[in-house]
Tab-separated table of C-alpha atoms and ligand atoms in Angstrom:
chain	number	residue	atom	x	y	z
A	1	MET	CA	-8.824	-17.487	13.980
A	2	HIS	CA	-7.681	-19.907	12.493
A	3	GLN	CA	-10.065	-21.936	10.473
A	4	SER	CA	-10.790	-19.717	7.535
A	5	LYS	CA	-13.380	-21.596	5.426
A	6	GLY	CA	-16.797	-19.961	5.600
A	7	LYS	CA	-15.578	-17.056	7.680
A	8	THR	CA	-16.103	-13.444	6.731
A	9	ALA	CA	-13.380	-10.863	6.279
A	10	LEU	CA	-14.121	-7.160	6.060
A	11	ILE	CA	-11.501	-5.368	3.976
A	12	THR	CA	-11.469	-1.585	4.043
A	13	GLY	CA	-9.824	-0.192	0.912
A	14	ALA	CA	-10.793	-3.341	-0.996
A	15	ALA	CA	-10.818	-1.566	-4.377
A	16	GLY	CA	-7.251	-0.373	-3.961
A	17	PHE	CA	-4.028	-1.898	-5.172
A	18	LEU	CA	-3.305	-4.046	-2.097
A	19	GLY	CA	-6.921	-4.434	-0.990
A	20	SER	CA	-8.033	-5.961	-4.275
A	21	HIS	CA	-5.195	-8.491	-4.310
A	22	LEU	CA	-5.888	-9.457	-0.692
A	23	THR	CA	-9.604	-9.773	-1.504
A	24	ASP	CA	-8.846	-12.200	-4.351
A	25	ARG	CA	-6.515	-14.223	-2.161
A	26	LEU	CA	-9.019	-14.507	0.728
A	27	ILE	CA	-11.829	-15.536	-1.647
A	28	SER	CA	-9.563	-18.167	-3.218
A	29	GLU	CA	-8.933	-19.557	0.269
A	30	GLY	CA	-12.612	-19.976	1.063
A	31	TRP	CA	-13.430	-16.730	2.824
A	32	HIS	CA	-16.462	-14.537	2.326
A	33	VAL	CA	-15.222	-11.005	1.736
A	34	ILE	CA	-17.028	-7.740	2.305
A	35	GLY	CA	-15.059	-5.037	0.537
A	36	LEU	CA	-15.567	-1.448	1.649
A	37	ASP	CA	-14.156	1.486	-0.308
A	38	ASN	CA	-15.054	5.100	-1.064
A	39	LEU	CA	-13.481	4.747	-4.560
A	40	MET	CA	-11.460	7.928	-4.063
A	41	SER	CA	-8.168	6.306	-4.986
A	42	GLY	CA	-9.360	2.740	-5.596
A	43	SER	CA	-11.267	1.454	-8.609
A	44	LEU	CA	-13.855	-1.239	-9.253
A	45	GLU	CA	-11.676	-2.144	-12.263
A	46	ASN	CA	-9.434	-3.863	-9.693
A	47	LEU	CA	-12.119	-6.308	-8.634
A	48	PRO	CA	-13.184	-8.234	-11.764
A	49	GLU	CA	-12.398	-11.628	-10.207
A	50	ALA	CA	-14.039	-10.756	-6.903
A	51	PHE	CA	-17.269	-9.655	-8.602
A	52	ARG	CA	-17.454	-13.050	-10.339
A	53	SER	CA	-17.556	-14.760	-6.924
A	54	ASN	CA	-20.738	-15.246	-4.902
A	55	ARG	CA	-18.581	-14.876	-1.798
A	56	PHE	CA	-17.924	-11.196	-2.436
A	57	GLU	CA	-19.974	-8.174	-1.486
A	58	PHE	CA	-19.033	-4.545	-2.129
A	59	VAL	CA	-20.027	-1.595	0.046
A	60	GLU	CA	-19.299	1.931	-1.194
A	61	ALA	CA	-18.610	3.916	1.965
A	62	ASP	CA	-16.028	6.170	3.540
A	63	VAL	CA	-14.211	4.804	6.607
A	64	ILE	CA	-14.389	8.174	8.327
A	65	ILE	CA	-18.128	7.528	8.915
A	66	PRO	CA	-18.852	4.762	11.481
A	67	TYR	CA	-20.140	1.536	9.899
A	68	ASP	CA	-21.671	-1.606	11.297
A	69	ILE	CA	-20.731	-4.833	9.508
A	70	ASN	CA	-20.451	-8.381	10.816
A	71	ALA	CA	-17.080	-10.044	10.247
A	72	ASP	CA	-14.640	-12.505	11.818
A	73	LEU	CA	-11.606	-10.584	10.582
A	74	VAL	CA	-11.184	-6.884	9.822
A	75	VAL	CA	-8.298	-5.732	7.628
A	76	ASN	CA	-7.894	-1.968	7.560
A	77	LEU	CA	-6.196	-0.923	4.326
A	78	ALA	CA	-8.207	2.179	3.457
A	79	CYS	CA	-6.039	5.234	2.803
A	80	PRO	CA	-4.521	6.823	-0.281
A	81	ALA	CA	-0.830	5.876	-0.146
A	82	SER	CA	0.925	7.663	-2.992
A	83	PRO	CA	2.382	11.074	-2.017
A	84	PRO	CA	0.559	13.151	-4.680
A	85	ARG	CA	-2.697	11.391	-3.807
A	86	TYR	CA	-2.537	11.720	-0.042
A	87	GLN	CA	-1.327	15.323	-0.364
A	88	ALA	CA	-4.179	16.273	-2.714
A	89	ASP	CA	-6.613	16.418	0.210
A	90	PRO	CA	-4.371	16.306	3.307
A	91	LEU	CA	-7.146	16.900	5.820
A	92	HIS	CA	-9.153	14.016	4.444
A	93	THR	CA	-6.012	11.839	4.548
A	94	MET	CA	-5.598	12.603	8.257
A	95	LYS	CA	-9.278	11.846	8.879
A	96	THR	CA	-8.993	8.596	6.918
A	97	SER	CA	-6.075	7.442	9.049
A	98	VAL	CA	-7.362	8.567	12.433
A	99	MET	CA	-11.145	8.228	12.184
A	100	GLY	CA	-10.662	5.192	9.961
A	101	ALA	CA	-8.615	3.573	12.744
A	102	PHE	CA	-11.246	4.372	15.398
A	103	ASN	CA	-14.037	3.005	13.214
A	104	ALA	CA	-12.116	-0.146	12.262
A	105	CYS	CA	-11.309	-0.764	15.953
A	106	GLU	CA	-14.948	-0.290	16.944
A	107	VAL	CA	-16.269	-2.664	14.306
A	108	ALA	CA	-13.643	-5.287	15.215
A	109	ARG	CA	-14.373	-4.854	18.936
A	110	LYS	CA	-18.151	-5.313	18.444
A	111	ASN	CA	-17.493	-8.461	16.401
A	112	ASN	CA	-14.790	-9.793	18.718
A	113	ALA	CA	-12.710	-9.992	15.533
A	114	ARG	CA	-8.983	-9.724	14.903
A	115	LEU	CA	-8.024	-6.337	13.452
A	116	VAL	CA	-5.148	-6.337	10.991
A	117	HIS	CA	-3.984	-2.826	10.301
A	118	SER	CA	-1.736	-1.624	7.498
A	119	SER	CA	0.679	0.922	8.821
A	120	THR	CA	3.629	2.144	6.808
A	121	SER	CA	7.369	2.668	6.556
A	122	GLU	CA	6.490	6.406	6.607
A	123	ILE	CA	6.258	5.957	10.390
A	124	TYR	CA	10.089	6.165	10.237
A	125	GLY	CA	10.089	9.466	8.301
A	126	ASP	CA	13.548	10.311	6.933
A	127	PRO	CA	15.284	7.631	8.993
A	128	GLU	CA	18.574	7.988	10.872
A	129	ILE	CA	18.671	4.212	11.475
A	130	HIS	CA	19.348	1.941	8.515
A	131	PRO	CA	17.855	-0.539	7.797
A	132	GLN	CA	14.718	0.362	9.707
A	133	VAL	CA	13.876	-1.877	12.671
A	134	GLU	CA	10.475	-1.808	14.339
A	135	SER	CA	11.927	-0.420	17.596
A	136	TYR	CA	13.142	2.728	15.772
A	137	ARG	CA	10.795	5.605	16.592
A	138	GLY	CA	11.341	7.610	13.458
A	139	ALA	CA	12.139	11.143	12.325
A	140	VAL	CA	8.977	12.710	10.938
A	141	ASN	CA	8.463	16.409	10.242
A	142	PRO	CA	5.081	17.007	11.924
A	143	ILE	CA	4.289	20.112	9.861
A	144	GLY	CA	5.617	19.042	6.473
A	145	ILE	CA	3.656	18.037	3.375
A	146	ARG	CA	3.979	14.324	4.167
A	147	ALA	CA	2.755	14.744	7.753
A	148	CYS	CA	-0.939	14.270	6.922
A	149	TYR	CA	-0.048	10.686	6.036
A	150	ASP	CA	2.948	10.031	8.313
A	151	GLU	CA	1.475	11.520	11.472
A	152	GLY	CA	-1.974	10.181	10.620
A	153	LYS	CA	-0.527	6.685	10.373
A	154	ARG	CA	1.465	7.175	13.581
A	155	ALA	CA	-1.706	8.277	15.410
A	156	ALA	CA	-3.530	5.265	13.947
A	157	GLU	CA	-0.943	2.937	15.496
A	158	THR	CA	-1.485	4.675	18.849
A	159	ILE	CA	-5.260	4.243	18.601
A	160	ILE	CA	-4.945	0.577	17.693
A	161	PHE	CA	-2.489	-0.236	20.474
A	162	ASP	CA	-4.678	1.639	22.990
A	163	TYR	CA	-7.711	-0.409	21.876
A	164	ASN	CA	-5.594	-3.502	22.464
A	165	ARG	CA	-4.596	-2.320	25.948
A	166	THR	CA	-7.927	-0.880	27.063
A	167	HIS	CA	-10.443	-3.194	25.340
A	168	GLY	CA	-8.360	-6.331	24.808
A	169	LEU	CA	-8.898	-5.993	21.041
A	170	GLU	CA	-6.922	-8.603	19.099
A	171	ILE	CA	-4.642	-6.680	16.740
A	172	GLY	CA	-1.921	-7.308	14.162
A	173	VAL	CA	-0.119	-4.229	12.846
A	174	CYS	CA	2.252	-4.319	9.880
A	175	ARG	CA	4.371	-1.513	8.465
A	176	ILE	CA	4.291	-1.796	4.701
A	177	PHE	CA	7.275	-0.639	2.634
A	178	ASN	CA	7.138	0.312	-1.057
A	179	THR	CA	5.131	-2.267	-2.976
A	180	TYR	CA	4.558	-2.579	-6.721
A	181	GLY	CA	2.813	-4.830	-9.203
A	182	PRO	CA	-0.242	-5.189	-11.434
A	183	ARG	CA	-3.200	-2.937	-10.512
A	184	MET	CA	-1.022	-0.029	-9.454
A	185	ASP	CA	-2.855	3.038	-10.645
A	186	PRO	CA	-0.909	4.203	-13.735
A	187	TYR	CA	-1.473	7.857	-12.824
A	188	ASP	CA	-1.100	7.876	-9.047
A	189	GLY	CA	2.369	9.402	-9.265
A	190	ARG	CA	4.432	6.657	-7.664
A	191	VAL	CA	7.877	5.983	-8.991
A	192	VAL	CA	7.357	2.456	-10.377
A	193	SER	CA	4.062	3.286	-12.092
A	194	ASN	CA	5.436	6.584	-13.428
A	195	PHE	CA	8.633	5.043	-14.847
A	196	ILE	CA	6.893	2.074	-16.493
A	197	ARG	CA	4.096	4.203	-17.981
A	198	GLN	CA	6.575	6.824	-19.188
A	199	ALA	CA	8.932	4.248	-20.729
A	200	LEU	CA	6.117	2.393	-22.510
A	201	LEU	CA	4.795	5.659	-23.938
A	202	GLY	CA	8.305	6.764	-24.987
A	203	GLU	CA	8.224	9.724	-22.599
A	204	PRO	CA	11.205	10.775	-20.469
A	205	LEU	CA	11.522	9.155	-17.043
A	206	THR	CA	11.126	11.832	-14.376
A	207	ILE	CA	13.742	11.502	-11.623
A	208	TYR	CA	13.130	13.750	-8.636
A	209	GLY	CA	16.345	15.186	-7.166
A	210	ASP	CA	19.628	13.503	-8.108
A	211	GLY	CA	18.176	9.971	-8.048
A	212	LYS	CA	20.549	8.867	-5.288
A	213	GLN	CA	17.748	8.388	-2.757
A	214	THR	CA	16.973	4.723	-2.127
A	215	ARG	CA	13.876	2.574	-1.781
A	216	SER	CA	13.321	-1.190	-1.485
A	217	PHE	CA	10.521	-2.568	-3.636
A	218	CYS	CA	8.361	-5.560	-2.731
A	219	PHE	CA	6.261	-7.400	-5.312
A	220	VAL	CA	2.553	-7.375	-4.452
A	221	ASP	CA	2.140	-11.199	-4.256
A	222	ASP	CA	4.840	-11.370	-1.587
A	223	LEU	CA	3.249	-8.543	0.362
A	224	VAL	CA	-0.200	-10.140	0.229
A	225	ASP	CA	1.337	-13.373	1.484
A	226	GLY	CA	2.667	-11.443	4.489
A	227	LEU	CA	-0.763	-9.888	5.105
A	228	MET	CA	-2.362	-13.353	4.994
A	229	ARG	CA	0.103	-14.707	7.530
A	230	LEU	CA	-0.497	-11.751	9.817
A	231	SER	CA	-4.280	-12.213	9.451
A	232	LEU	CA	-4.087	-15.874	10.408
A	233	ALA	CA	-1.542	-15.416	13.203
A	234	GLY	CA	-2.602	-15.865	16.816
A	235	PRO	CA	-3.472	-13.092	19.292
A	236	ASP	CA	0.112	-12.860	20.529
A	237	CYS	CA	1.256	-11.618	17.137
A	238	VAL	CA	0.439	-7.918	17.577
A	239	GLY	CA	3.385	-6.312	15.770
A	240	PRO	CA	4.291	-3.835	14.559
A	241	ILE	CA	6.013	-5.970	11.932
A	242	ASN	CA	7.814	-4.602	8.874
A	243	LEU	CA	6.652	-6.097	5.566
A	244	GLY	CA	8.834	-5.247	2.608
A	245	ASN	CA	11.655	-6.442	0.407
A	246	PRO	CA	15.097	-5.641	1.829
A	247	THR	CA	16.752	-5.353	-1.604
A	248	GLU	CA	17.638	-1.653	-1.694
A	249	LEU	CA	18.404	0.369	-4.813
A	250	THR	CA	18.685	3.984	-5.820
A	251	ILE	CA	15.943	5.597	-7.879
A	252	MET	CA	18.549	6.050	-10.621
A	253	GLU	CA	19.218	2.288	-10.600
A	254	LEU	CA	15.480	1.630	-10.810
A	255	ALA	CA	15.261	3.949	-13.833
A	256	GLU	CA	18.156	2.086	-15.493
A	257	GLU	CA	16.552	-1.309	-14.792
A	258	ILE	CA	13.278	-0.183	-16.399
A	259	ARG	CA	15.045	1.439	-19.358
A	260	ASN	CA	16.988	-1.769	-19.946
A	261	LYS	CA	13.738	-3.701	-20.048
A	262	ILE	CA	11.661	-1.304	-22.150
A	263	GLY	CA	13.972	0.910	-24.158
A	264	THR	CA	17.391	2.421	-23.512
A	265	GLN	CA	16.611	5.276	-25.904
A	266	VAL	CA	14.155	6.692	-23.353
A	267	ARG	CA	15.504	9.950	-21.894
A	268	ILE	CA	15.788	10.909	-18.238
A	269	GLU	CA	14.466	14.245	-17.075
A	270	TYR	CA	15.415	15.634	-13.664
A	271	LYS	CA	12.787	17.393	-11.577
A	272	PRO	CA	12.980	19.029	-8.132
A	273	LEU	CA	12.949	16.712	-5.121
A	274	PRO	CA	9.708	17.156	-3.140
A	275	SER	CA	10.246	18.319	0.450
A	276	ASP	CA	10.743	15.727	3.202
A	277	ASP	CA	11.347	12.984	0.607
A	278	PRO	CA	13.132	10.253	2.635
A	279	THR	CA	16.793	9.817	1.642
A	280	ARG	CA	16.881	6.065	2.123
A	281	ARG	CA	14.590	3.245	3.062
A	282	LYS	CA	15.091	-0.457	3.631
A	283	PRO	CA	13.195	-2.764	5.960
A	284	ASP	CA	14.787	-4.991	8.557
A	285	ILE	CA	12.549	-8.067	8.256
A	286	ALA	CA	13.981	-10.251	11.038
A	287	GLU	CA	10.706	-9.875	12.951
A	288	ALA	CA	8.582	-10.974	9.952
A	289	ARG	CA	10.908	-13.939	9.409
A	290	SER	CA	10.691	-15.121	12.999
A	291	LYS	CA	7.049	-14.269	13.846
A	292	LEU	CA	5.400	-14.999	10.499
A	293	GLY	CA	7.921	-17.278	8.756
A	294	TRP	CA	7.711	-14.733	5.917
A	295	GLU	CA	10.179	-13.301	3.465
A	296	PRO	CA	9.786	-12.021	-0.093
A	297	LYS	CA	10.474	-14.467	-2.916
A	298	VAL	CA	9.982	-12.501	-6.142
A	299	MET	CA	13.127	-10.900	-7.594
A	300	LEU	CA	12.820	-7.275	-8.740
A	301	GLY	CA	13.477	-8.171	-12.400
A	302	ASP	CA	10.655	-10.746	-12.446
A	303	GLY	CA	8.230	-8.483	-10.601
A	304	LEU	CA	8.969	-5.599	-12.972
A	305	ASP	CA	8.397	-7.876	-15.994
A	306	ARG	CA	4.969	-8.815	-14.646
A	307	THR	CA	4.123	-5.174	-13.899
A	308	ILE	CA	5.291	-4.059	-17.347
A	309	ARG	CA	3.053	-6.705	-18.962
A	310	TYR	CA	0.076	-5.357	-16.971
A	311	PHE	CA	0.718	-1.744	-18.021
A	312	ASP	CA	1.371	-2.817	-21.599
A	313	ALA	CA	-2.011	-4.578	-21.692
A	314	LEU	CA	-3.706	-1.431	-20.339
A	315	ILE	CA	-2.143	0.618	-23.124
A	316	ARG	CA	-3.019	-1.914	-25.825
A	317	SER	CA	-6.648	-2.087	-24.705
A	318	ASP	CA	-6.879	1.730	-24.660
A	319	LYS	CA	-7.678	1.681	-20.929
A	320	LEU	CA	-4.896	4.060	-19.949
A	321	ALA	CA	-6.926	7.058	-21.099
A	322	ASP	CA	-9.828	5.948	-18.862
A	323	TYR	CA	-7.518	5.975	-15.859
A	324	GLN	CA	-6.254	9.424	-16.775
A	325	ILE	CA	-9.788	10.800	-17.139
A	326	ALA	CA	-10.854	9.217	-13.830
A	327	ASP	CA	-7.789	10.638	-12.108
A	328	ASN	CA	-8.325	14.127	-13.480
A	329	ALA	CA	-11.904	13.989	-12.223
A	330	ARG	CA	-10.762	12.891	-8.756
A	331	TYR	CA	-8.095	15.551	-8.519
A	332	SER	CA	-10.431	18.334	-9.550
A	333	MET	CA	-13.008	16.898	-7.144
A	334	VAL	CA	-10.643	17.105	-4.162
A	335	ALA	CA	-9.245	20.445	-5.269
A	336	GLY	CA	-12.536	22.127	-5.512
B	401	LIG	N1	10.203	9.615	-7.627
B	401	LIG	C1	10.892	9.973	-8.777
B	401	LIG	N2	10.176	10.132	-9.926
B	401	LIG	C2	8.828	9.934	-9.997
B	401	LIG	C3	8.133	9.578	-8.818
B	401	LIG	C4	8.860	9.435	-7.658
B	401	LIG	O1	12.126	10.141	-8.776
B	401	LIG	O2	8.272	10.094	-11.087
B	401	LIG	C5	10.988	9.404	-6.387
B	401	LIG	C6	10.426	10.096	-5.155
B	401	LIG	O3	10.911	11.405	-5.035
B	401	LIG	C7	10.927	9.173	-4.052
B	401	LIG	C8	10.938	7.791	-4.699
B	401	LIG	O4	10.953	8.025	-6.102
B	401	LIG	O5	12.239	9.513	-3.690
B	401	LIG	C9	9.733	6.932	-4.336
B	401	LIG	O6	8.593	7.679	-4.576
B	401	LIG	P1	7.113	7.095	-4.438
B	401	LIG	O7	6.185	8.247	-4.664
B	401	LIG	O8	6.934	5.918	-5.297
B	401	LIG	O9	6.994	6.565	-2.936
B	401	LIG	P2	7.521	7.065	-1.512
B	401	LIG	O10	8.468	6.006	-1.110
B	401	LIG	O11	8.218	8.400	-1.630
B	401	LIG	O12	6.297	7.145	-0.682
């Protein structure tokens, strides 16, 4: 791959948080992009720039059904990624990961295209090794509430590596750690989107458990840069490669950081810790540094400022209510 101008990328999950940013970046670098999404957790609101380009095409489809699309590069991002979202319809989440992986492999194989697949830090479960290196095999509860996503994503890695071994499919697998930034769904239940939305609306910040659990947050532009490098890397760069920001902090520290930015008068409300919630998480990114020449550049404070401005604009333009209505409709749709 390696001349991008005029080539076509197929992005599954293009209307999602990461997919839409990657779509914009590929278009800005001369690619044609075909974005595929079932709009279950993604939104066309994320693609205003893409729809203004004559190098963008959108296909509403579910990756669990085989599809036939011509492309030089396939990037498989389709899957709800926030715990409340992927747990809302766990069987569909498993199908999305597993059948989505088969279908992405098949379409890439028919096109002789490179397949870039977004795996996840959830592969490591509640990790006993810290920070998490790619060689660590993880500690996942196979029958817990997170398993539909964790085990689905683990099976997807198996499928993709077996396609590489049995069909010679060119693959690049990354394991994405917590990522935040503009276009996060304000109601998808993730910690950064919850805290910023709550603080801006003057509502208490909901900390689950004692807030001592840790995460490491990567700003979306950095993450997309890593995805681009993995997409353009040669066939030897198969991964899996961790992509994330190694700056680790407790959820309590994140709450304090956001309160300091938006309003220290905002209260904190403690809620029960969901089961199997990982105690700590931090990527070892030595592999990404050496294989992709990649490391995150955006400091947490700057990334949060940019995310807060995005959420603030949503509130000021009265769009927050639209997201809430759309989310309620989706949740009732999957529930019943
Ligand atoms: N969390 C929290 N309050 C919230 C949402 C999440 O304390 O309103 C915690 C959650 O229990 C987890 C961490 O924040 O320990 C990150 O949660 P998130 O859903 O963003 O992603 P995860 O890394 O768990 O997939």
